[in-house]
Short mmCIF file of C-alpha atoms in Angstrom, two decimals:
data_model
loop_
_atom_site.label_atom_id
_atom_site.label_comp_id
_atom_site.label_asym_id
_atom_site.label_seq_id
_atom_site.Cartn_x
_atom_site.Cartn_y
_atom_site.Cartn_z
CA UNK A 290 30.57 -2.92 2.66
CA UNK A 291 31.13 -5.58 5.30
CA UNK A 292 29.32 -8.50 6.95
CA UNK A 293 30.98 -7.83 10.31
CA UNK A 294 31.30 -4.13 10.99
CA UNK A 295 32.50 -2.09 13.98
CA UNK A 296 30.60 1.17 14.01
CA UNK A 297 33.04 4.08 13.96
CA UNK A 298 30.89 6.20 16.26
CA UNK A 299 29.97 3.75 18.98
CA UNK A 300 32.56 1.02 18.66
CA UNK A 301 29.78 -1.57 18.87
CA UNK A 302 30.10 -4.68 16.75
CA UNK A 303 27.31 -5.71 14.39
CA UNK A 304 27.85 -9.40 13.73
CA UNK A 305 26.59 -10.83 10.42
CA UNK A 306 24.92 -7.56 9.40
CA UNK A 307 25.75 -6.36 5.92
CA UNK A 308 26.50 -2.64 6.26
CA UNK A 309 26.83 -0.01 3.53
CA UNK A 310 28.45 3.33 4.25
CA UNK A 311 29.90 4.29 0.87
CA UNK A 312 28.00 7.28 -0.60
CA UNK A 313 27.58 5.47 -3.91
CA UNK A 314 26.01 2.44 -2.22
CA UNK A 315 23.74 4.73 -0.21
CA UNK A 316 22.22 6.38 -3.30
CA UNK A 317 19.69 3.56 -3.64
CA UNK A 318 18.47 4.21 -0.09
CA UNK A 319 17.59 7.87 -0.58
CA UNK A 320 13.93 7.45 -1.58
CA UNK A 321 10.99 5.23 -2.41
CA UNK A 322 8.77 5.62 -5.50
CA UNK A 323 7.05 8.75 -4.20
CA UNK A 324 7.17 12.41 -5.17
CA UNK A 325 8.52 13.15 -1.67
CA UNK A 326 12.03 14.62 -1.71
CA UNK A 327 14.84 12.14 -0.89
CA UNK A 328 16.97 11.98 2.22
CA UNK A 329 20.58 10.97 2.79
CA UNK A 330 21.40 8.07 5.09
CA UNK A 331 24.68 7.79 6.95
CA UNK A 332 24.60 4.01 6.82
CA UNK A 333 22.37 1.21 5.53
CA UNK A 334 22.20 -2.13 7.32
CA UNK A 335 20.88 -5.44 6.00
CA UNK A 336 20.06 -7.67 8.98
CA UNK A 337 19.63 -11.40 8.48
CA UNK A 338 17.15 -11.95 11.32
CA UNK A 339 15.27 -10.26 14.16
CA UNK A 340 18.27 -10.50 16.50
CA UNK A 341 20.25 -8.47 13.99
CA UNK A 342 17.47 -5.86 13.90
CA UNK A 343 17.72 -5.56 17.69
CA UNK A 344 21.47 -5.02 17.39
CA UNK A 345 21.16 -2.41 14.63
CA UNK A 346 18.55 -0.44 16.58
CA UNK A 347 20.63 -0.62 19.76
CA UNK A 348 23.64 0.69 17.87
CA UNK A 349 21.61 3.58 16.44
CA UNK A 350 19.99 4.44 19.76
CA UNK A 351 23.39 4.46 21.47
CA UNK A 352 24.54 7.04 18.91
CA UNK A 353 21.21 8.97 18.94
CA UNK A 354 20.97 8.24 15.24
CA UNK A 355 17.55 8.07 13.52
CA UNK A 356 16.38 4.76 12.05
CA UNK A 357 14.28 4.31 8.92
CA UNK A 358 13.04 1.01 7.49
CA UNK A 359 12.95 -0.10 3.86
CA UNK A 360 11.20 -3.06 2.26
CA UNK A 361 10.80 -3.18 -1.52
CA UNK A 362 10.98 0.59 -1.94
CA UNK A 363 7.78 0.49 -4.02
CA UNK A 364 5.64 2.72 -1.80
CA UNK A 365 4.59 6.21 -2.84
CA UNK A 366 4.26 8.15 0.43
CA UNK A 367 7.91 8.84 1.33
CA UNK A 368 7.97 6.71 4.49
CA UNK A 369 11.31 5.10 3.62
CA UNK A 370 13.02 8.39 2.76
CA UNK A 371 15.65 9.15 5.44
CA UNK A 372 14.96 12.87 5.85
CA UNK A 373 16.75 12.98 9.20
CA UNK A 374 19.73 10.96 7.95
CA UNK A 375 20.83 8.13 10.22
CA UNK A 376 20.46 4.42 9.55
CA UNK A 377 18.25 2.72 6.97
CA UNK A 378 17.37 -0.87 7.88
CA UNK A 379 16.96 -2.81 4.64
CA UNK A 380 14.91 -5.94 5.37
CA UNK A 381 15.63 -7.57 2.01
CA UNK A 382 17.67 -10.43 3.51
CA UNK A 383 14.85 -11.35 5.90
CA UNK A 384 12.81 -13.18 3.26
CA UNK A 385 11.99 -16.60 4.68
CA UNK A 386 8.75 -18.43 5.31
CA UNK A 387 8.95 -19.23 9.03
CA UNK A 388 5.83 -21.34 9.45
CA UNK A 389 2.97 -22.77 7.41
CA UNK A 390 0.10 -24.22 9.42
CA UNK A 391 -2.73 -25.34 7.18
CA UNK A 392 -4.76 -26.58 10.15
CA UNK A 393 -4.72 -23.13 11.73
CA UNK A 394 -4.95 -21.46 8.33
CA UNK A 395 -1.91 -19.23 8.76
CA UNK A 396 1.48 -18.51 7.26
CA UNK A 397 4.22 -16.69 9.19
CA UNK A 398 6.86 -14.91 7.14
CA UNK A 399 9.78 -12.58 7.67
CA UNK A 400 8.97 -8.99 6.82
CA UNK A 401 11.31 -8.79 3.83
CA UNK A 402 9.71 -11.57 1.77
CA UNK A 403 8.27 -10.35 -1.52
CA UNK A 404 4.73 -11.18 -2.49
CA UNK A 405 5.82 -12.93 -5.69
CA UNK A 406 7.90 -15.40 -3.67
CA UNK A 407 5.19 -15.90 -1.05
CA UNK A 408 2.50 -16.58 -3.66
CA UNK A 409 4.78 -19.05 -5.47
CA UNK A 410 5.41 -20.82 -2.16
CA UNK A 411 1.70 -21.10 -1.33
CA UNK A 412 0.42 -22.10 -4.77
CA UNK A 413 1.26 -25.85 -4.52
CA UNK A 414 -0.88 -25.96 -1.37
CA UNK A 415 -3.82 -24.35 -3.19
CA UNK A 416 -3.57 -21.34 -0.89
CA UNK A 417 -3.10 -17.59 -1.17
CA UNK A 418 -3.22 -14.54 1.09
CA UNK A 419 -6.04 -12.07 1.42
CA UNK A 420 -4.42 -8.94 -0.04
CA UNK A 421 -1.81 -8.63 -2.77
CA UNK A 422 -0.76 -4.97 -3.08
CA UNK A 423 -1.30 -2.88 -6.15
CA UNK A 424 2.44 -2.23 -6.18
CA UNK A 425 2.85 -5.77 -7.45
CA UNK A 426 5.02 -8.78 -6.75
CA UNK A 427 8.07 -6.66 -5.86
CA UNK A 428 6.40 -5.31 -2.72
CA UNK A 429 7.38 -6.87 0.61
CA UNK A 430 4.94 -8.16 3.20
CA UNK A 431 6.44 -5.98 5.92
CA UNK A 432 6.19 -2.89 3.75
CA UNK A 433 2.57 -3.70 2.91
CA UNK A 434 1.76 -3.97 6.61
CA UNK A 435 3.61 -0.80 7.55
CA UNK A 436 1.88 1.20 4.82
CA UNK A 437 -1.51 -0.57 5.05
CA UNK A 438 -1.61 -1.81 1.47
CA UNK A 439 -4.61 -2.44 -0.76
CA UNK A 440 -5.18 -4.22 -4.06
CA UNK A 441 -6.25 -7.68 -5.09
CA UNK A 442 -8.52 -8.93 -2.33
CA UNK A 443 -9.74 -5.51 -1.16
CA UNK A 444 -13.36 -6.09 -2.21
CA UNK A 445 -13.41 -9.18 0.01
CA UNK A 446 -11.20 -8.09 2.90
CA UNK A 447 -10.89 -4.27 2.80
CA UNK A 448 -7.14 -3.63 3.32
CA UNK A 449 -3.91 -5.36 4.34
CA UNK A 450 -4.49 -4.98 8.06
CA UNK A 451 -7.69 -7.00 7.88
CA UNK A 452 -5.69 -10.05 6.81
CA UNK A 453 -3.04 -9.91 9.55
CA UNK A 454 -3.35 -12.38 12.44
CA UNK A 455 -0.35 -11.06 14.36
CA UNK A 456 3.06 -9.46 14.19
CA UNK A 457 6.54 -9.62 15.59
CA UNK A 458 7.91 -6.12 16.17
CA UNK A 459 11.20 -4.81 17.54
CA UNK A 460 10.77 -1.66 19.65
CA UNK A 461 13.26 1.14 20.20
CA UNK A 462 14.37 -0.33 23.55
CA UNK A 463 15.10 -3.72 21.95
CA UNK A 464 11.90 -5.44 23.09
CA UNK A 465 10.74 -8.16 20.70
CA UNK A 466 6.96 -7.96 20.87
CA UNK A 467 4.60 -10.58 19.51
CA UNK A 468 0.99 -9.51 19.16
CA UNK A 469 -2.29 -11.39 19.20
CA UNK A 470 -2.37 -14.93 20.53
CA UNK A 471 1.41 -15.26 20.10
CA UNK A 472 1.86 -12.80 22.98
CA UNK A 473 1.13 -15.78 25.26
CA UNK A 474 4.15 -18.00 25.67
CA UNK A 475 4.06 -21.07 23.41
CA UNK A 476 0.53 -20.28 22.14
CA UNK A 477 1.67 -19.31 18.65
CA UNK A 478 -0.22 -17.26 16.11
CA UNK A 479 -3.85 -18.11 15.43
CA UNK A 480 -6.00 -15.27 16.81
CA UNK A 481 -5.56 -11.52 16.55
CA UNK A 482 -8.29 -10.20 18.82
CA UNK A 483 -7.58 -11.52 22.28
CA UNK A 484 -5.98 -10.63 25.62
CA UNK A 485 -6.98 -6.98 25.52
CA UNK A 486 -6.44 -4.02 23.15
CA UNK A 487 -5.43 -4.87 19.59
CA UNK A 488 -1.72 -4.06 19.61
CA UNK A 489 -1.38 -5.50 16.10
CA UNK A 490 -3.30 -2.54 14.74
CA UNK A 491 -0.89 -0.06 16.30
CA UNK A 492 1.83 -1.03 13.83
CA UNK A 493 -0.33 -1.45 10.71
CA UNK A 494 -0.09 1.70 8.64
CA UNK A 495 2.37 3.10 11.20
CA UNK A 496 5.26 3.56 8.74
CA UNK A 497 7.70 2.20 11.35
CA UNK A 498 7.26 5.12 13.76
CA UNK A 499 6.43 2.81 16.69
CA UNK A 500 8.56 -0.23 15.89
CA UNK A 501 10.19 -2.32 13.18
CA UNK A 502 8.00 -5.16 11.92
CA UNK A 503 10.21 -8.25 11.57
CA UNK A 504 7.63 -11.02 11.05
CA UNK A 505 4.02 -11.16 9.91
CA UNK A 506 1.35 -13.81 10.37
CA UNK A 507 -1.25 -13.81 7.60
CA UNK A 508 -4.46 -15.78 7.34
CA UNK A 509 -4.70 -18.13 4.39
CA UNK A 510 -7.47 -18.44 1.80
CA UNK A 511 -8.04 -21.05 -0.92
CA UNK A 512 -7.13 -20.14 -4.45
CA UNK A 513 -10.22 -19.61 -6.62
CA UNK A 514 -11.20 -22.40 -8.99
CA UNK A 515 -12.00 -19.92 -11.77
CA UNK A 516 -11.16 -16.29 -12.49
CA UNK A 517 -13.28 -14.14 -14.81
CA UNK A 518 -13.23 -10.45 -15.66
CA UNK A 519 -16.07 -8.15 -16.71
CA UNK A 520 -16.44 -4.44 -17.30
CA UNK A 521 -19.34 -2.07 -16.77
CA UNK A 522 -20.10 1.43 -17.96
CA UNK A 523 -22.01 4.26 -16.25
CA UNK A 524 -22.92 7.80 -17.25
CA UNK A 525 -20.54 9.36 -14.71
CA UNK A 526 -18.71 8.87 -11.42
CA UNK A 527 -21.69 10.02 -9.35
CA UNK A 528 -23.97 7.25 -10.65
CA UNK A 529 -21.13 4.73 -10.31
CA UNK A 530 -20.83 5.69 -6.64
CA UNK A 531 -24.53 4.89 -6.13
CA UNK A 532 -24.06 1.51 -7.78
CA UNK A 533 -21.06 0.69 -5.59
CA UNK A 534 -22.90 1.68 -2.42
CA UNK A 535 -25.69 -0.72 -3.35
CA UNK A 536 -23.19 -3.43 -4.33
CA UNK A 537 -21.49 -3.27 -0.94
CA UNK A 538 -24.73 -2.90 0.99
CA UNK A 539 -26.05 -6.13 -0.52
CA UNK A 540 -22.78 -7.98 0.27
CA UNK A 541 -22.15 -8.74 -3.41
CA UNK A 542 -18.37 -8.50 -3.05
CA UNK A 543 -17.95 -12.03 -1.66
CA UNK A 544 -16.47 -13.38 -4.92
CA UNK A 545 -14.94 -10.15 -6.24
CA UNK A 546 -11.15 -10.37 -5.98
CA UNK A 547 -10.47 -7.01 -7.55
CA UNK A 548 -12.49 -4.07 -8.85
CA UNK A 549 -11.41 -0.62 -9.99
CA UNK A 550 -13.01 2.46 -11.45
CA UNK A 551 -11.72 4.42 -14.46
CA UNK A 552 -12.45 7.88 -15.76
CA UNK A 553 -14.21 8.17 -19.09
CA UNK A 554 -11.08 9.55 -20.80
CA UNK A 555 -9.20 6.41 -19.84
CA UNK A 556 -11.95 4.16 -21.14
CA UNK A 557 -12.13 6.10 -24.42
CA UNK A 558 -8.37 6.03 -24.92
CA UNK A 559 -8.11 2.27 -24.39
CA UNK A 560 -11.10 1.34 -26.53
CA UNK A 561 -10.41 3.69 -29.45
CA UNK A 562 -6.71 2.77 -29.54
CA UNK A 563 -7.68 -0.87 -30.07
CA UNK A 564 -10.82 -0.25 -32.13
CA UNK A 565 -10.65 3.14 -33.94
CA UNK A 566 -14.06 2.73 -35.58
CA UNK A 567 -15.86 2.24 -32.26
CA UNK A 568 -18.62 4.82 -31.89
CA UNK A 569 -17.38 7.44 -29.38
CA UNK A 570 -20.94 8.18 -28.27
CA UNK A 571 -21.28 4.55 -27.11
CA UNK A 572 -18.36 4.87 -24.68
CA UNK A 573 -19.52 5.46 -21.09
CA UNK A 574 -18.54 8.42 -18.93
CA UNK A 575 -17.10 6.16 -16.24
CA UNK A 576 -15.90 2.55 -16.33
CA UNK A 577 -15.68 -0.22 -13.76
CA UNK A 578 -13.61 -3.37 -14.12
CA UNK A 579 -14.46 -6.38 -11.96
CA UNK A 580 -12.54 -9.61 -11.48
CA UNK A 581 -14.40 -12.54 -9.93
CA UNK A 582 -12.79 -15.54 -8.32
CA UNK A 583 -14.63 -18.66 -7.16
CA UNK A 584 -16.61 -21.51 -8.63
CA UNK A 585 -18.11 -21.22 -12.10
CA UNK A 586 -21.65 -21.38 -10.71
CA UNK A 587 -21.04 -18.74 -8.03
CA UNK A 588 -19.42 -16.36 -10.52
CA UNK A 589 -22.25 -16.75 -13.03
CA UNK A 590 -24.82 -16.06 -10.30
CA UNK A 591 -23.03 -12.97 -8.98
CA UNK A 592 -22.34 -11.68 -12.48
CA UNK A 593 -26.03 -11.80 -13.32
CA UNK A 594 -26.85 -9.94 -10.10
CA UNK A 595 -24.28 -7.24 -10.87
CA UNK A 596 -25.66 -6.72 -14.37
CA UNK A 597 -29.18 -6.29 -12.99
CA UNK A 598 -27.95 -3.92 -10.29
CA UNK A 599 -25.95 -1.86 -12.81
CA UNK A 600 -29.05 -1.40 -14.94
CA UNK A 601 -30.96 -0.19 -11.88
CA UNK A 602 -28.34 2.56 -11.57
CA UNK A 603 -28.25 3.67 -15.18
CA UNK A 604 -25.34 1.48 -16.25
CA UNK A 605 -24.76 -1.77 -18.10
CA UNK A 606 -22.03 -4.14 -19.16
CA UNK A 607 -19.41 -2.65 -21.45
CA UNK A 608 -17.46 -5.63 -22.85
CA UNK A 609 -15.18 -3.58 -25.10
CA UNK A 610 -13.19 -2.19 -22.15
CA UNK A 611 -12.76 -5.68 -20.73
CA UNK A 612 -11.64 -7.08 -24.07
CA UNK A 613 -9.19 -4.30 -24.85
CA UNK A 614 -7.81 -3.57 -21.43
CA UNK A 615 -9.13 -4.89 -18.12
CA UNK A 616 -8.84 -8.63 -18.89
CA UNK A 617 -5.24 -8.16 -19.98
CA UNK A 618 -4.49 -6.03 -16.93
CA UNK A 619 -5.60 -8.81 -14.59
CA UNK A 620 -4.33 -11.71 -16.68
CA UNK A 621 -0.86 -10.22 -17.07
CA UNK A 622 -0.83 -9.07 -13.43
CA UNK A 623 0.16 -5.56 -14.40
CA UNK A 624 -1.04 -3.05 -11.90
CA UNK A 625 -3.57 -0.29 -11.55
CA UNK A 626 -1.49 2.77 -12.35
CA UNK A 627 -0.43 1.34 -15.72
CA UNK A 628 -3.61 2.56 -17.39
CA UNK A 629 -2.51 6.19 -17.19
CA UNK A 630 0.65 5.83 -19.26
CA UNK A 631 3.13 5.35 -16.45
CA UNK A 632 6.16 6.21 -18.56
CA UNK A 633 4.71 9.22 -20.38
CA UNK A 634 6.84 11.44 -18.16
CA UNK A 635 9.92 10.69 -16.09
CA UNK A 636 7.97 10.26 -12.85
CA UNK A 637 4.50 9.69 -11.46
CA UNK A 638 3.30 11.26 -8.21
CA UNK A 639 0.68 9.12 -6.48
CA UNK A 640 -1.51 10.32 -3.63
CA UNK A 641 -3.86 7.83 -1.98
CA UNK A 642 -7.03 8.66 -0.06
CA UNK A 643 -10.00 6.80 1.40
CA UNK A 644 -13.57 7.79 0.67
CA UNK A 645 -17.12 6.52 0.98
CA UNK A 646 -18.76 5.45 -2.27
CA UNK A 647 -21.07 8.45 -2.30
CA UNK A 648 -18.03 10.75 -2.56
CA UNK A 649 -16.67 9.17 -5.75
CA UNK A 650 -18.10 11.97 -7.86
CA UNK A 651 -16.55 14.59 -5.57
CA UNK A 652 -13.21 12.76 -5.78
CA UNK A 653 -13.24 12.91 -9.58
CA UNK A 654 -14.26 16.56 -9.42
CA UNK A 655 -11.07 17.24 -7.44
CA UNK A 656 -9.01 15.68 -10.23
CA UNK A 657 -10.78 17.82 -12.83
CA UNK A 658 -10.05 20.94 -10.76
CA UNK A 659 -6.39 19.94 -10.53
CA UNK A 660 -6.27 19.64 -14.32
CA UNK A 661 -7.58 23.17 -14.69
CA UNK A 662 -5.26 24.63 -12.06
CA UNK A 663 -2.14 22.70 -13.10
CA UNK A 664 -2.50 22.12 -16.86
CA UNK A 665 1.19 21.42 -17.46
CA UNK A 666 0.90 18.04 -15.73
CA UNK A 667 -0.87 14.92 -16.92
CA UNK A 668 -3.49 13.99 -14.29
CA UNK A 669 -5.28 10.71 -13.77
CA UNK A 670 -7.54 9.12 -11.19
CA UNK A 671 -8.08 5.53 -10.10
CA UNK A 672 -10.38 4.05 -7.50
CA UNK A 673 -10.02 0.63 -5.91
CA UNK A 674 -13.19 -0.95 -4.56
CA UNK A 675 -13.08 -2.30 -1.01
CA UNK A 676 -15.54 -4.30 1.04
CA UNK A 677 -16.80 -0.95 2.27
CA UNK A 678 -15.93 2.34 0.62
CA UNK A 679 -13.14 3.05 -1.82
CA UNK A 680 -9.49 3.96 -2.00
CA UNK A 681 -8.89 6.75 -4.49
CA UNK A 682 -5.57 7.36 -6.18
CA UNK A 683 -4.55 10.72 -7.61
CA UNK A 684 -1.89 10.30 -10.30
CA UNK A 685 0.14 13.13 -11.76
CA UNK A 686 2.89 12.69 -14.34
CA UNK A 687 5.74 15.17 -14.45
CA UNK A 688 9.34 15.68 -15.51
CA UNK A 689 11.37 15.27 -12.36
CA UNK A 690 14.36 17.26 -13.56
CA UNK A 691 12.41 20.45 -14.25
CA UNK A 692 9.02 20.14 -12.52
CA UNK A 693 9.62 18.48 -9.14
CA UNK A 694 9.06 21.52 -6.93
CA UNK A 695 5.97 22.54 -8.86
CA UNK A 696 4.60 19.03 -8.56
CA UNK A 697 5.10 19.05 -4.79
CA UNK A 698 3.01 22.21 -4.61
CA UNK A 699 0.34 20.64 -6.82
CA UNK A 700 0.16 17.49 -4.70
CA UNK A 701 -0.05 19.53 -1.51
CA UNK A 702 -2.95 21.44 -3.04
CA UNK A 703 -4.59 18.11 -3.90
CA UNK A 704 -4.38 16.97 -0.27
CA UNK A 705 -6.26 20.08 0.85
CA UNK A 706 -8.88 19.71 -1.88
CA UNK A 707 -9.44 16.02 -1.08
CA UNK A 708 -10.00 16.74 2.60
CA UNK A 709 -12.57 19.39 1.64
CA UNK A 710 -14.29 16.86 -0.63
CA UNK A 711 -14.76 14.35 2.20
CA UNK A 712 -11.75 12.14 1.42
CA UNK A 713 -9.21 11.27 4.12
CA UNK A 714 -5.49 10.38 4.18
CA UNK A 715 -4.46 6.85 3.25
CA UNK A 716 -0.87 5.59 3.05
CA UNK A 717 0.10 8.65 5.03
CA UNK A 718 3.91 8.39 5.27
CA UNK A 719 5.28 11.89 4.83
CA UNK A 720 3.05 12.93 1.95
CA UNK A 721 -0.01 13.41 4.20
CA UNK A 722 1.91 14.43 7.35
CA UNK A 723 0.43 17.92 7.61
CA UNK A 724 -3.13 16.61 7.37
CA UNK A 725 -2.49 13.90 9.99
CA UNK A 726 -1.22 16.59 12.35
CA UNK A 727 -4.45 18.52 11.77
CA UNK A 728 -6.50 15.66 13.30
CA UNK A 729 -5.95 17.20 16.73
CA UNK A 730 -7.11 14.56 19.22
CA UNK A 731 -5.95 11.67 17.04
CA UNK A 732 -2.51 13.18 16.56
CA UNK A 733 -2.25 13.96 20.29
CA UNK A 734 -2.72 10.27 21.08
CA UNK A 735 -0.12 9.33 18.47
CA UNK A 736 2.32 11.68 20.18
CA UNK A 737 1.62 10.15 23.59
CA UNK A 738 2.20 6.63 22.28
CA UNK A 739 5.36 7.72 20.48
CA UNK A 740 6.83 9.26 23.63
CA UNK A 741 6.04 6.14 25.60
CA UNK A 742 7.66 3.53 23.37
CA UNK A 743 10.25 5.62 21.51
CA UNK A 744 11.24 8.34 23.99
CA UNK A 745 14.21 9.42 21.88
CA UNK A 746 12.00 9.85 18.83
CA UNK A 747 14.50 7.97 16.67
CA UNK A 748 12.21 5.62 14.74
CA UNK A 749 11.27 7.07 11.35
CA UNK A 750 11.09 10.75 12.36
CA UNK A 751 8.79 12.74 10.11
CA UNK A 752 6.47 9.89 9.21
CA UNK A 753 2.84 10.56 10.13
CA UNK A 754 4.03 14.05 11.05
CA UNK A 755 5.77 12.71 14.18
CA UNK A 756 9.21 14.13 14.89
CA UNK A 757 10.06 14.07 18.59
CA UNK A 758 13.82 13.66 18.46
CA UNK A 759 15.59 14.73 21.61
CA UNK A 760 19.11 16.07 21.90
CA UNK A 761 21.57 13.47 23.27
CA UNK A 762 22.52 13.83 26.93
CA UNK A 763 25.88 15.53 27.51
#
């Protein structure tokens, strides 16, 4: 390891970049938290700023060496896994707040800052950001942008991209691009949709195939005065989907900071573990946890409206699940996959999809079919409520030492079944690559863009199904 390294292949000097090339050091750069198989990097570089990122990319391009990007390593789609070898850019040292402008309502941060640090920084100002990922405080802002994160805030704002005012991105040719209003010299960040096409959106969810995000401008929102949690029960996922469609159609998500759906087995397990004498017949077939944030009066008003709406759709409040699980989940800031028994096996495969509310029942049916077809694994399902529609998570617990290949086959089967059920890829990375390629016209445009701004195909090959590497000129 060195802070000033001369690359053995190119002879170029990388000033002030911490570089790892020892195989032991590189072990931690082989994979993220996904089921996707790991890769093996030749070198890992920790730049201190955007200029360093430019230098690292230039060095890699000169050597025709692929470049992958790593934030917190908490994602579950394989985007950080260096399948083609090459260089992994670790953005962990780029963790500063660059600008806070309360008048404009924005904060600009380096891509490697973790959400825990950003939230701690903003709290004294009474501010927060729109989305905090379900992967928790360890996730980085740049990683959340590149993977299009969801979580706390999704019922109000949809997904991570809807809270981004602009980006700074380094392209394969070394260009430092600022998007939105900051594209105009000296204008700064304050508006995303201006000038012309929304270039910000090109890099959100792009898994670093088009450029390396080095800075992110996020809109600010006031912290809620009060937070309260409630839980509801419904006969099944199908009726819950009808309730959620009505909830979103009536714009009743304005004060909902987080909401998630839970299968009946999960609700039963949590309630009966805490209260063994609870009548099993009184436990609903599907549960919904809701966290409100706002003023006391606004929360009380919206809560009453949700109770009335739930009863219209065959449901009602179910306080036991809130008391024994959901309130603690939100109060302790543990995250959505914890309900399934995250450590019951050595590893958890997570597959994310997007779906309209009226497909919630079909989504759960897919999980049930997976249980029947692959009974050796422990399967779970989670759904996160957005401003419109849902994000559905398939969870499968397995022993990595003995069941990894079988789990890959099971997850691939789940992707096919979800598409057939009307669900679409979300957090695509490598795990959904085949299905992204199947979107013919969409994928064709991705290929055209890729060839235009990364002609060597060196940025994150394999992500989104894009691998256009060209042989070096002789």
